[in-house]
PDB file of C-alpha atoms in Angstrom:
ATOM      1  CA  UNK A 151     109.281 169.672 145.474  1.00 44.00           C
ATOM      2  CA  UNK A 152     108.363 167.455 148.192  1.00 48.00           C
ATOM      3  CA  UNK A 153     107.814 168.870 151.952  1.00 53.00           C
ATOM      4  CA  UNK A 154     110.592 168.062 154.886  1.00 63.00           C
ATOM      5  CA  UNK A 155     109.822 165.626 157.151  1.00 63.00           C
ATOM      6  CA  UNK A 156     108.738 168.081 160.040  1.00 71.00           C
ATOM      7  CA  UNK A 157     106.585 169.336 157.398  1.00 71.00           C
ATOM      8  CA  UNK A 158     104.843 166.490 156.831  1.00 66.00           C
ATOM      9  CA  UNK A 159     104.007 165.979 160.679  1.00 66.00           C
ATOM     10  CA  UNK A 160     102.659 169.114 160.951  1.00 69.00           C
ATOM     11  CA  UNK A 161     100.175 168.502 158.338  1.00 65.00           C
ATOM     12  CA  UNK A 162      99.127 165.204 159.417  1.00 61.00           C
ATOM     13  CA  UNK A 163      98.347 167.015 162.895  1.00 65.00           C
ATOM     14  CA  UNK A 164      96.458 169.564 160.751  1.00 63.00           C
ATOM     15  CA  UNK A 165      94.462 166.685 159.465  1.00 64.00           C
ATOM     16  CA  UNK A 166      93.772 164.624 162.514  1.00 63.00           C
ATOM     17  CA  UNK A 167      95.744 162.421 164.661  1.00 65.00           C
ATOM     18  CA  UNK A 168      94.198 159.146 162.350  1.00 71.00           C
ATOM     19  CA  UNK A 169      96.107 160.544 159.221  1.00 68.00           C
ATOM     20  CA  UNK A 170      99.229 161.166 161.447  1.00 69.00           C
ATOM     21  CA  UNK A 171      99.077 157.717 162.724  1.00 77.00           C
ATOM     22  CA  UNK A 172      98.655 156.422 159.347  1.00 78.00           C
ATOM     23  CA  UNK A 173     101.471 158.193 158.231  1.00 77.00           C
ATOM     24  CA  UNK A 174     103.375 157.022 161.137  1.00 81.00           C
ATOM     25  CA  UNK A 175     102.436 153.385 160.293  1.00 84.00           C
ATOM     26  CA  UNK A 176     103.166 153.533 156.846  1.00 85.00           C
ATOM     27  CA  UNK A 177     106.805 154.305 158.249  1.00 86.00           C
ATOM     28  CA  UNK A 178     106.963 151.696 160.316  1.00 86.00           C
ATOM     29  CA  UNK A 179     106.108 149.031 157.825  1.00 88.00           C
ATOM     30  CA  UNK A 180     108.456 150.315 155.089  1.00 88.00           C
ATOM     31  CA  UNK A 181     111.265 149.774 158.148  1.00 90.00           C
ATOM     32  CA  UNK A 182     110.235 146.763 158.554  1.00 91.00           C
ATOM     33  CA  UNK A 183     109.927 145.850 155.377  1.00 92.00           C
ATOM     34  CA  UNK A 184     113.645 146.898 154.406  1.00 93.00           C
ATOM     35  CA  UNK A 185     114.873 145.087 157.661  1.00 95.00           C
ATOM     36  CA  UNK A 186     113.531 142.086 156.205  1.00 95.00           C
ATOM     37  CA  UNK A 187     114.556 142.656 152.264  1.00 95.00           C
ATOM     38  CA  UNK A 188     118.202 142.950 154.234  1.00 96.00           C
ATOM     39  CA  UNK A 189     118.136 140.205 156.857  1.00 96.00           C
ATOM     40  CA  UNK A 190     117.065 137.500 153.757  1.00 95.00           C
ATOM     41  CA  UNK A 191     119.406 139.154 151.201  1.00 96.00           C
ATOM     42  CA  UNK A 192     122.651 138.975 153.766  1.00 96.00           C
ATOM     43  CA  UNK A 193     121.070 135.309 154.786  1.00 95.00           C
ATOM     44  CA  UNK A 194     120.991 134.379 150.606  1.00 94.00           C
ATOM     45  CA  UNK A 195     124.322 135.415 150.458  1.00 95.00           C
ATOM     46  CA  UNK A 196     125.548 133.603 153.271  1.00 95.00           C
ATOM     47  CA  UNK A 197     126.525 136.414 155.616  1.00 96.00           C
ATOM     48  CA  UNK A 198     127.140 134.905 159.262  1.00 96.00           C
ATOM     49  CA  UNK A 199     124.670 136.002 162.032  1.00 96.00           C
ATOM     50  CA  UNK A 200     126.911 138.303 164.177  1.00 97.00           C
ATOM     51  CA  UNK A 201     128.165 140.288 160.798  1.00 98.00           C
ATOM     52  CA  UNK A 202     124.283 140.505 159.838  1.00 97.00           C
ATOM     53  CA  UNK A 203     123.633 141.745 163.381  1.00 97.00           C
ATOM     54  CA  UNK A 204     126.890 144.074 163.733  1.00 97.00           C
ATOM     55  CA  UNK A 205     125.556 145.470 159.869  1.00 97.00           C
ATOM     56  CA  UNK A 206     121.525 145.964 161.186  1.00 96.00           C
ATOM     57  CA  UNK A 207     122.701 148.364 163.811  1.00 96.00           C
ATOM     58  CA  UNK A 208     125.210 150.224 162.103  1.00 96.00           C
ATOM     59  CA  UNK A 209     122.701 150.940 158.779  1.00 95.00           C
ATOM     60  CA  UNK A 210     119.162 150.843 160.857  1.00 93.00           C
ATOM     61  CA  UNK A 211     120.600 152.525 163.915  1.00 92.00           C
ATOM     62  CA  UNK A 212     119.533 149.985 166.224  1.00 93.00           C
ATOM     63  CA  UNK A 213     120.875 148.805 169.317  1.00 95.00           C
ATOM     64  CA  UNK A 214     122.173 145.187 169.168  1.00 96.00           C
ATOM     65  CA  UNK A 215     119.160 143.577 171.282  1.00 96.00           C
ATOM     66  CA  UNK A 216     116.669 145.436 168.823  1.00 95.00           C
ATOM     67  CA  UNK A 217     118.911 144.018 165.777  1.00 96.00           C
ATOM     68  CA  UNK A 218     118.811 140.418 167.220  1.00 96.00           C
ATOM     69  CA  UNK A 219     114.734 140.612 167.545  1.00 94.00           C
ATOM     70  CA  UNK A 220     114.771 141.525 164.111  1.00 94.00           C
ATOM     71  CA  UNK A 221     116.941 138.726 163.075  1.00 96.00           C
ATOM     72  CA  UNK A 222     115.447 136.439 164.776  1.00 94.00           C
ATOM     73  CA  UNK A 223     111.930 137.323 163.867  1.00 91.00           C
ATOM     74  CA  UNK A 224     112.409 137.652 159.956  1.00 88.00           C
ATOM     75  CA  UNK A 225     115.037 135.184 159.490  1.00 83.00           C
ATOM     76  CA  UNK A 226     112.561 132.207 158.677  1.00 73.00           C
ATOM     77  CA  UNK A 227     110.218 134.467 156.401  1.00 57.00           C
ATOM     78  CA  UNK A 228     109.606 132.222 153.462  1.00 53.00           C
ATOM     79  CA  UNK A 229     111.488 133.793 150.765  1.00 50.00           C
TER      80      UNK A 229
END
């Protein structure tokens, strides 16, 4: 069975605050990463802009200015 969350935190700081930033990183790309699968995926299926936006903040609990940065930023990703 895998450790919780907090868990996993406390072991990183066990380990050093490089791990834990790693681990923190790792996060943050794999966010970002699903932002974008999502943003191209709505944009492939023709999804308009403010539905995109209204759906980014509802499933990545973002506010709408952070959901708009992402849109804008990984809408022209080559596919």
């Amino acid at each position: 069975m895998l450790p919780e969350y907090s868990e996993l935190i406390y072991l990183m700081e066990e380990k050093g605050q490089s791990r834990q930033d790693g681990f923190l990183k790792g996060i943050e790309l794999g966010l970002q990463e699903g932002i974008l699968i999502f943003i191209l995926d709505n944009l492939e299926e023709g999804t308009p802009t403010e539905r995109i936006v209204q759906k980014l903040q509802k499933r990545f609990s973002l506010s709408q200015e952070e959901a708009l940065e992402y849109f804008y930023k990984f809408q022209t990703k080559p596919r």
